[in-house]
XYZ file of C-alpha atoms in Angstrom:
501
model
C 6.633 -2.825 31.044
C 3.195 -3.421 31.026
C 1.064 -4.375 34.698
C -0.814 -7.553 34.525
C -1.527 -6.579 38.669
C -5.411 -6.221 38.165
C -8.004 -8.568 37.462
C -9.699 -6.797 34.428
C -6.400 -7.289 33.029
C -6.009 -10.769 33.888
C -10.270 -11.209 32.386
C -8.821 -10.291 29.513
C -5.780 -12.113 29.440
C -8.376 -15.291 29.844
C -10.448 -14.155 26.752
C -7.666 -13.751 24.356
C -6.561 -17.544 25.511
C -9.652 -18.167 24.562
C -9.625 -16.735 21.060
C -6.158 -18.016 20.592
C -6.647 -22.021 21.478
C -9.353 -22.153 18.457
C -6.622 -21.623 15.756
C -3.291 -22.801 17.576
C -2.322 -25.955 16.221
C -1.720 -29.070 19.519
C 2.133 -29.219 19.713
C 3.425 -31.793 18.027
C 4.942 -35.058 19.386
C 8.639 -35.082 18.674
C 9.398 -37.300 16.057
C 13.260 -37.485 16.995
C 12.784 -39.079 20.433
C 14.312 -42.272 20.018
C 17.670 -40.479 18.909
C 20.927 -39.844 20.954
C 22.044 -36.199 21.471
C 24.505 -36.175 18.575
C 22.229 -37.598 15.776
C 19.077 -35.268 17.129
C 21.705 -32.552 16.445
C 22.651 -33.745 12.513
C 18.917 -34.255 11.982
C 19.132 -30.715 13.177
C 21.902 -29.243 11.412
C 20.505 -30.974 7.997
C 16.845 -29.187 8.596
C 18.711 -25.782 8.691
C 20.201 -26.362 5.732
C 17.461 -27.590 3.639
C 15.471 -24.560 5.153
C 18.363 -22.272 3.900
C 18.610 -24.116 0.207
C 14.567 -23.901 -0.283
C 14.148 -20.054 1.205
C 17.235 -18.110 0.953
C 18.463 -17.928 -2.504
C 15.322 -17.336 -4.185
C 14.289 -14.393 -1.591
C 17.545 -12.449 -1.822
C 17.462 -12.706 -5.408
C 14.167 -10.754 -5.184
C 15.317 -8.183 -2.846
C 17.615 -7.408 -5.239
C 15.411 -6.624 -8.141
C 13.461 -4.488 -5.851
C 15.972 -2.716 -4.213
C 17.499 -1.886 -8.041
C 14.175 -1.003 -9.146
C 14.051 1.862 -6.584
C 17.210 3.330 -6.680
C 18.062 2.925 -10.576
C 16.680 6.174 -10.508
C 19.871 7.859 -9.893
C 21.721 5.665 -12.538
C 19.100 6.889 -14.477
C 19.912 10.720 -13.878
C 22.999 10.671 -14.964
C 22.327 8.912 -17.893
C 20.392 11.905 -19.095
C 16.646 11.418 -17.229
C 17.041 14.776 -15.804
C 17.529 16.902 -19.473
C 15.426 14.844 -21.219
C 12.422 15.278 -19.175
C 13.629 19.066 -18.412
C 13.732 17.826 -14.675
C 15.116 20.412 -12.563
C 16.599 19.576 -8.836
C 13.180 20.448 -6.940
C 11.106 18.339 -9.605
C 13.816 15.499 -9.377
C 13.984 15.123 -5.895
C 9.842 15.410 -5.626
C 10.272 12.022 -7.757
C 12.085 10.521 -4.865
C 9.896 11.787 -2.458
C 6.449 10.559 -4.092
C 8.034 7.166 -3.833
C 8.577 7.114 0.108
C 5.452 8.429 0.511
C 3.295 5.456 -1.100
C 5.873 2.605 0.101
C 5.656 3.867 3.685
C 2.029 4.437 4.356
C 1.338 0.993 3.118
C 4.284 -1.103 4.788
C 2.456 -1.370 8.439
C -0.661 -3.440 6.688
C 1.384 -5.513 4.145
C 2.560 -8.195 7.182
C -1.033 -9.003 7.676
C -1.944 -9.413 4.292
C 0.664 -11.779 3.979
C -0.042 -13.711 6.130
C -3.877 -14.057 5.551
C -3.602 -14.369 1.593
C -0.065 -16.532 1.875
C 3.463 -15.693 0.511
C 3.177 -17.690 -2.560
C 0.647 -15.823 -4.003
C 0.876 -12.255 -2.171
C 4.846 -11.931 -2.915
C 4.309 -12.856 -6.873
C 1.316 -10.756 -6.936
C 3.047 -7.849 -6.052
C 6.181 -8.206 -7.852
C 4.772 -8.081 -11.000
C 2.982 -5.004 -10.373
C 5.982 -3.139 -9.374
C 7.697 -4.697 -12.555
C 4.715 -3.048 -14.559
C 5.424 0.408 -12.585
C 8.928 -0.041 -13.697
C 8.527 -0.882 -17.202
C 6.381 1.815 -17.513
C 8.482 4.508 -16.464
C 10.795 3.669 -19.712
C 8.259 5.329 -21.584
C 7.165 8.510 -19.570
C 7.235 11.741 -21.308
C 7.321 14.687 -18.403
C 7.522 15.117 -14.617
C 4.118 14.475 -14.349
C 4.255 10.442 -15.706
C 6.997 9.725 -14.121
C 5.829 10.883 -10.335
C 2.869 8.537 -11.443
C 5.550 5.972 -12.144
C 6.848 6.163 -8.831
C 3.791 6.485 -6.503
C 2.827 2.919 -7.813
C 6.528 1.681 -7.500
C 6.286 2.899 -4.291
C 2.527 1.194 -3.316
C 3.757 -1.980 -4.760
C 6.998 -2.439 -3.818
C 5.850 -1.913 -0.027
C 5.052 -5.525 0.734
C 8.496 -7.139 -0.074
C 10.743 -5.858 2.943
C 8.474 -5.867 5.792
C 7.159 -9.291 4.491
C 10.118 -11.542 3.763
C 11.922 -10.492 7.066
C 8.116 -11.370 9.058
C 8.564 -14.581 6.832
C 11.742 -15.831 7.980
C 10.929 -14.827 11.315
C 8.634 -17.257 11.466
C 10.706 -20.275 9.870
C 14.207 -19.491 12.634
C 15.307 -19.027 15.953
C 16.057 -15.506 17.019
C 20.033 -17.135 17.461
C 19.011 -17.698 13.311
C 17.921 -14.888 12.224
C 20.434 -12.176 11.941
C 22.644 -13.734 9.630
C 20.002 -14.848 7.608
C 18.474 -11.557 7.663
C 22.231 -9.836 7.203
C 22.040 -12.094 3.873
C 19.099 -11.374 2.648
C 19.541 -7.549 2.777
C 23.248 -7.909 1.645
C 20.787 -8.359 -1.944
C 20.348 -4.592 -1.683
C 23.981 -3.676 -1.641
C 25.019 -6.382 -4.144
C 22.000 -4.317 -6.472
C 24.173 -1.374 -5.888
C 26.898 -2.791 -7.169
C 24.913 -4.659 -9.857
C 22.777 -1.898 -10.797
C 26.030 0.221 -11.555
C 27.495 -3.080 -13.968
C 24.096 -3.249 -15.173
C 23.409 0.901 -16.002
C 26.804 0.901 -17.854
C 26.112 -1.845 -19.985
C 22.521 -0.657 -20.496
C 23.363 2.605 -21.358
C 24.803 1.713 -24.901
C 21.224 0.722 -26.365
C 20.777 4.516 -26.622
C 18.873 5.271 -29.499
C 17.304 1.988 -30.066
C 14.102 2.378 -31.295
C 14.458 6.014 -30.596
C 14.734 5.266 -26.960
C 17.106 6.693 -24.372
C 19.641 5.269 -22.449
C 17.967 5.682 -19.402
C 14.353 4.752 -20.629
C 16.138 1.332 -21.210
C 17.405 0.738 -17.919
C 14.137 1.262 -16.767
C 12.355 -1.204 -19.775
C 14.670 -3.950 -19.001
C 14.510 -3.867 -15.489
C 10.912 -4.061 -15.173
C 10.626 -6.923 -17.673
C 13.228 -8.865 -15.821
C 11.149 -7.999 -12.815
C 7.835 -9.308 -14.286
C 9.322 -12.694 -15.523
C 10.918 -13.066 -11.934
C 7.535 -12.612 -10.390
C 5.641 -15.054 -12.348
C 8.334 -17.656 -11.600
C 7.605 -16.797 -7.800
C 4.459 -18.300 -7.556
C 5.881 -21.970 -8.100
C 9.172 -20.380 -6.115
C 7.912 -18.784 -3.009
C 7.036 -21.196 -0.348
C 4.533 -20.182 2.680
C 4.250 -20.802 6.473
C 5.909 -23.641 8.190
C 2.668 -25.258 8.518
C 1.868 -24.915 5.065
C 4.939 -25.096 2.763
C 4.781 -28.129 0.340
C 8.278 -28.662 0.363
C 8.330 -29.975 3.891
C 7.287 -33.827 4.797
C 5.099 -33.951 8.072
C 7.723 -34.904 10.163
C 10.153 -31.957 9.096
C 7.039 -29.587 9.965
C 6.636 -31.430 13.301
C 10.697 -30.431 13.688
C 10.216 -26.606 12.650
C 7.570 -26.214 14.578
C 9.028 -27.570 17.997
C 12.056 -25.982 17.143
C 10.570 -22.360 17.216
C 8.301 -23.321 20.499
C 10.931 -24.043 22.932
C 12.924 -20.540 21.309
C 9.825 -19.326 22.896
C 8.571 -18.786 19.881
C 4.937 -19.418 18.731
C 5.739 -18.177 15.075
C 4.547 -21.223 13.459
C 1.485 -21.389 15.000
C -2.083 -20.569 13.121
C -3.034 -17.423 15.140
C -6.083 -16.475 13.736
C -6.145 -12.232 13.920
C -7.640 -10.119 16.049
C -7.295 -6.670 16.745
C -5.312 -7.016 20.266
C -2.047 -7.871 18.459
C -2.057 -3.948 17.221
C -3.237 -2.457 20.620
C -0.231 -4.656 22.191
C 1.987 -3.239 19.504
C 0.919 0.645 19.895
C 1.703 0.158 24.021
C 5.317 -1.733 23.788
C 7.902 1.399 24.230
C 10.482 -1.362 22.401
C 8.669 -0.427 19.152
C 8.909 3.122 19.562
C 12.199 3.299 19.983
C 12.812 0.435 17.046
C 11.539 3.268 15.313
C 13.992 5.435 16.085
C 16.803 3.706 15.714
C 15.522 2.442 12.730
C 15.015 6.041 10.850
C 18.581 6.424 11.684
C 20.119 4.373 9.561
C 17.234 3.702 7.105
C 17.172 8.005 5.892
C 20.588 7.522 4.901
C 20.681 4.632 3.210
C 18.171 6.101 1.001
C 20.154 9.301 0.821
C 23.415 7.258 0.015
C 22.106 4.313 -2.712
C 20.097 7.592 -4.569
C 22.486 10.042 -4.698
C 25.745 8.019 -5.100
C 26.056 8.043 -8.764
C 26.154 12.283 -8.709
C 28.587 12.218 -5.657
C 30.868 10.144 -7.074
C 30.653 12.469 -10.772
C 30.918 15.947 -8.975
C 34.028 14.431 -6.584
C 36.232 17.038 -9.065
C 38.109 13.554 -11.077
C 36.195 14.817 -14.546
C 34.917 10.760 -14.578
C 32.425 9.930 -17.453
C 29.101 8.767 -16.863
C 30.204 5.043 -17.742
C 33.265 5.271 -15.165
C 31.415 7.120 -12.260
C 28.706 4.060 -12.508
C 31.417 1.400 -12.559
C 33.025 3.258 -9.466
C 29.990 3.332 -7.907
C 30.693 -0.531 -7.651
C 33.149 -1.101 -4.809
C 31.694 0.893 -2.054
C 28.409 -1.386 -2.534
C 30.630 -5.422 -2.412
C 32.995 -3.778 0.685
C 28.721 -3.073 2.453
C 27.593 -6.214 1.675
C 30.363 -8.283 3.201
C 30.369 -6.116 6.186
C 26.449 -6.959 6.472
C 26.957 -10.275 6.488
C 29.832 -10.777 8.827
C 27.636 -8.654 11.297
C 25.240 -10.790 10.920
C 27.116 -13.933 12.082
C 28.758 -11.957 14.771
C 25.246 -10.728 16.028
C 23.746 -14.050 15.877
C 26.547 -15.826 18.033
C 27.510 -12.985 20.566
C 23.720 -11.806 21.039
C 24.803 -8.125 20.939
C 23.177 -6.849 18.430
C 22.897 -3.416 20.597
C 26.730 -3.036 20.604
C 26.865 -4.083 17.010
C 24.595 -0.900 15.903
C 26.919 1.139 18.412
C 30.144 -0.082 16.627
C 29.215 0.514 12.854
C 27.172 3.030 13.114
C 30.936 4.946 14.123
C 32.272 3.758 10.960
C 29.040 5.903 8.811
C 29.476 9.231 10.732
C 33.326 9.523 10.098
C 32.937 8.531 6.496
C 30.135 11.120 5.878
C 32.161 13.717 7.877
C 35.181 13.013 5.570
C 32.460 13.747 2.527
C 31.399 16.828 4.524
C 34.841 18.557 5.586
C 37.237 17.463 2.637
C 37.497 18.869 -0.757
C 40.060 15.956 -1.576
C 38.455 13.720 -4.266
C 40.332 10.274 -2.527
C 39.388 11.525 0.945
C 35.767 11.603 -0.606
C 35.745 7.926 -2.004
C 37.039 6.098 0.657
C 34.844 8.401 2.939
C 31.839 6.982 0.463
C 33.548 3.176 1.596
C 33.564 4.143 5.269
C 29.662 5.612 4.893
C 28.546 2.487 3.284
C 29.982 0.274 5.774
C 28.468 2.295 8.858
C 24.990 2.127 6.722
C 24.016 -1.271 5.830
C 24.896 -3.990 8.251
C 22.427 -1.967 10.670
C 19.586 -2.230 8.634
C 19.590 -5.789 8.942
C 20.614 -6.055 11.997
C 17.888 -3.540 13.739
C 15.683 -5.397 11.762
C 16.788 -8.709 13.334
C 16.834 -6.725 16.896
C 13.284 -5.848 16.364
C 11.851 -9.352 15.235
C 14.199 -11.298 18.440
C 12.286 -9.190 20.856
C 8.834 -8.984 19.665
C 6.898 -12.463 20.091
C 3.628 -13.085 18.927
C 2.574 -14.086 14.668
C 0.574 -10.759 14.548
C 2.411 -8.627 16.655
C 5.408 -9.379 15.251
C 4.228 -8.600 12.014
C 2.900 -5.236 13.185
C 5.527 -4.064 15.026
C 8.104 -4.674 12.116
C 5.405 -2.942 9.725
C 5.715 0.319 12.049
C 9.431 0.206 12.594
C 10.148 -0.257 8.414
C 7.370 1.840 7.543
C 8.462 4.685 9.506
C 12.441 4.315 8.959
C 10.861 4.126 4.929
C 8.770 7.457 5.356
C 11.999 9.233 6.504
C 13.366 8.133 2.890
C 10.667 12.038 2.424
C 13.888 13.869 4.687
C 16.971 11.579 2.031
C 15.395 12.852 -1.431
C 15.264 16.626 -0.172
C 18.547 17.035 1.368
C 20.595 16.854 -2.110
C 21.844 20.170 -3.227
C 24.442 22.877 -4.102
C 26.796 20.307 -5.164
C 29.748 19.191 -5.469
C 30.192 19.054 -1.175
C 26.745 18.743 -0.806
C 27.105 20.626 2.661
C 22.946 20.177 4.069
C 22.915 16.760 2.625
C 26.425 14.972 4.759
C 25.539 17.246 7.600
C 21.795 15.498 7.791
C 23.526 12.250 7.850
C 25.550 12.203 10.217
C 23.220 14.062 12.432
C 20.229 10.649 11.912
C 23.210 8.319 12.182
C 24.747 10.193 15.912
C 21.735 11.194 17.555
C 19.059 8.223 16.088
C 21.099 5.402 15.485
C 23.902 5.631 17.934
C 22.099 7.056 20.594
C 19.029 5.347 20.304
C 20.648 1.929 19.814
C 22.850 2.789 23.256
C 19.191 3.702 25.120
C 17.739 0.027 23.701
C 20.412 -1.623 25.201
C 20.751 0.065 28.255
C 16.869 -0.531 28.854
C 17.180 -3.892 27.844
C 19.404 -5.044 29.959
C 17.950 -3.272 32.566
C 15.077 -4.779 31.793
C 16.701 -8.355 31.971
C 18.289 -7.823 34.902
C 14.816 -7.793 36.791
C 13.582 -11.055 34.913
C 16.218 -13.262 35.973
C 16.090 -11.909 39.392
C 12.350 -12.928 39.605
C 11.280 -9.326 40.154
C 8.276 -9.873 37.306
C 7.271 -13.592 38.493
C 4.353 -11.919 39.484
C 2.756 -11.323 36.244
C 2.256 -14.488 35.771
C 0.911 -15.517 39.268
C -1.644 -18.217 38.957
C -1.513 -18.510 35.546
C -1.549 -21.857 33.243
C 1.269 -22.496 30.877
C -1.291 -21.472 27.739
C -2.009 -18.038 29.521
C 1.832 -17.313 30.027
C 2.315 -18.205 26.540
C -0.249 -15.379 25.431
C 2.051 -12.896 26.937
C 4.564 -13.314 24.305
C 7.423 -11.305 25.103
C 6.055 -9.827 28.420
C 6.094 -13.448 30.078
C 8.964 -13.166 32.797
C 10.709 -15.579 31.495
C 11.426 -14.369 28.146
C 14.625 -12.665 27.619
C 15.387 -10.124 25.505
C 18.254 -10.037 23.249
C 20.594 -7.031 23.611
């Protein structure tokens, strides 16, 4: 933790209060007052749900398109990209790489500039730039165009994660969040699953206009990308404070809502640069980071390099059947996600959640790694997927209940994703000397023991440590002295803050 034991620190506590109360927004009288318990609660329960209806559908939707645009790569390769373009494994997997590189570098300043230039115009904005990056790589002629391709897929697309989960951080409780999160990323398995339906199908417009198979998949997927993004500007709502949809009182709710979560989400910070400098010095961050690359590298590694697993597993499957199989592995991820996500939310372990499923990825990928068996090696492909996904979300969720503060929050999930996104460099390169693709299972399953497990089983050992002293008043005197509005400042350093495990 942090001192607050001298009075420089304390001076400067004072200024930032200062800097704070000209854009924080008075707290709003509570329009519900003159309710009983139960119908405070329906009004309650009926907000939720219209928050859910408005935000949710629309935002997975999206996450799906980009998480297909990134990984149809590998639907694409075994439609033919690689001959075509006289790709050979070192120039393919550079392709991969390039992507990482752009998408990570720019994911720690995206959550700022969404939240100066507002979701309903940042979020289109960059959607249909990525679509363009997509649609262009249908028509690439050499290695060269298509790394092009995929440095600005990767630039582009570096907004969407990072952003929407700050977003609906900002609109939910942290007992909220994880499911909705766990739903919202479920998008990117259900685009696994989709993308294979959608490859297959693609893949008989072959020759159409003297096009490949694989140059389609690309065309159509970046058009359908485009339209979705122009939609988004009338689609996309912004800040609780702001979004149309919502009558004054109903802001008034959200708003009160989040404040006694102890959150100040809603709230019109303005920015300044103390939100990074409290970001750089929280150790939670660092090891968010961590725990984060653990699960993120192989997901990367898994959703790109499915497709030519599942064709070299020995079964002599056609391209068309080892996209379709490439289906189940996907649905069986995304339900798991979102269970975990409930089961997060209501238990508050989201620590022992990592611990659990993150068992369920290193036996599947050590069942790809030790048997030559092609049915050992599918359901091991189930088991991987299923140890994979529902920790994305959920470290993600982890990350945002513990981190309080608009612009701190939105930094410190920029770093975590951003990192856990630049370690998609290590999934592109590990690949090879297939069919057992020995280096690649083996890389796995060390991210997934050492990272995610055993960082996941240091946060929540800390944590609760951590906790322990809060509630026996062993940090009361941080805030010795101080007003209500100074506590407040100390987002999730104030004593009285507790941090989810």
């Amino acid at each position: 933790m942090i001192s607050m034991g001298d009075d420089r620190e304390k001076d400067s506590i004072s200024e930032a209060q200062r800097s704070h109360d000209e854009g924080l927004m008075d707290f709003p009288e509570d329009p519900d007052a003159h309710l009983t318990a139960a119908e405070k609660a329906e009004v309650d329960r009926k907000l939720l749900w219209k928050l859910d209806k408005k935000l949710m559908p629309w935002l997975c939707f999206l996450y799906l398109l980009a998480f297909l645009d990134r990984t149809n790569i590998g639907n694409a390769k075994i439609a033919g990209l690689s001959e075509d373009l006289g790709l050979t494994i070192s120039s393919y997997n550079a392709t991969l790489t390039i992507f990482f590189v752009s998408y990570a570098v720019f994911e720690p300043v995206t959550n700022i500039m969404l939240k100066r230039y507002r979701p309903s115009v940042f979020i289109p904005i960059i959607m249909v730039l990525w679509g363009a990056s997509m649609l262009g790589m249908g028509f690439v002629k050499n290695w060269s165009g298509l790394m092009a391709a995929r440095w600005f897929l990767g630039l582009t697309e570096a907004g969407l994660f990072p952003g929407v989960n700050y977003y609906l951080s900002c609109w939910y409780k942290r007992s909220e969040f994880g499911l909705r999160a766990a739903v919202f990323f479920s998008a990117a398995a259900l685009s696994g699953s989709f993308g294979g339906l959608l490859a297959a199908a693609i893949e008989n417009m072959h020759g159409i206009c003297g096009l490949a198979g694989w140059a389609w998949i690309f065309i159509l997927e970046g058009l359908l990308t485009i339209i979705v993004g122009i939609m988004s500007f009338w689609l996309v709502y912004d800040f609780p404070t702001e979004a149309k949809f919502l009558s004054e009182v109903d802001r008034a709710r959200v708003v009160r809502r989040l404040k006694f979560d102890k959150q100040s989400s809603a709230e019109s910070e303005k920015y300044d640069n103390s939100a990074l400098w409290e970001s750089l010095k929280d150790w939670k961050m660092w090891l968010g980071m961590v725990i984060y690359m653990g699960c993120d590298m192989p997901l990367y590694a898994f959703s790109l390099f499915l497709p030519t697993i599942i064709s070299d597993m020995g079964w002599n499957t056609s391209v068309i059947r080892a996209q379709l199989m490439s289906v189940p592995p996907y649905a069986a991820a995304a339900i798991l996600t979102v269970m975990i996500g409930f089961i997060a939310d209501r238990t508050r372990q989201r620590g022992l959640c990592n611990i659990v499923v993150s068992v369920f990825g290193v036996v599947g990928f050590t069942m790809l790694l030790a048997s030559e068996d092609a049915a050992v090696k599918y359901v091991g492909t189930f088991l991987g997927a299923l140890g994979i996904y529902p920790c994305i979300s959920n470290t993600i969720s982890w990350m945002a209940n513990n981190t309080e503060g608009v612009y701190k929050r939105g930094v410190v999930m920029g770093f975590v994703i951003g990192w856990g996104n630049l370690n998609g460099v290590v999934s592109s390169n590990i690949f090879f000397n297939g069919p057992r693709f020995v280096e690649g299972h083996a890389v796995i399953i060390a991210y997934m023991a050492v990272f995610l497990f055993g960082g996941s089983v240091l946060m929540t050992v800390l944590l609760r440590r951590e906790n322990a002293k809060r509630l026996r008043g062993e940090r009361d005197y941080m805030v010795a002295g101080m007003s209500e509005k100074e506590m407040e400042i100390l987002g999730d350093r104030r004593p009285d803050f507790i941090y989810t495990v």
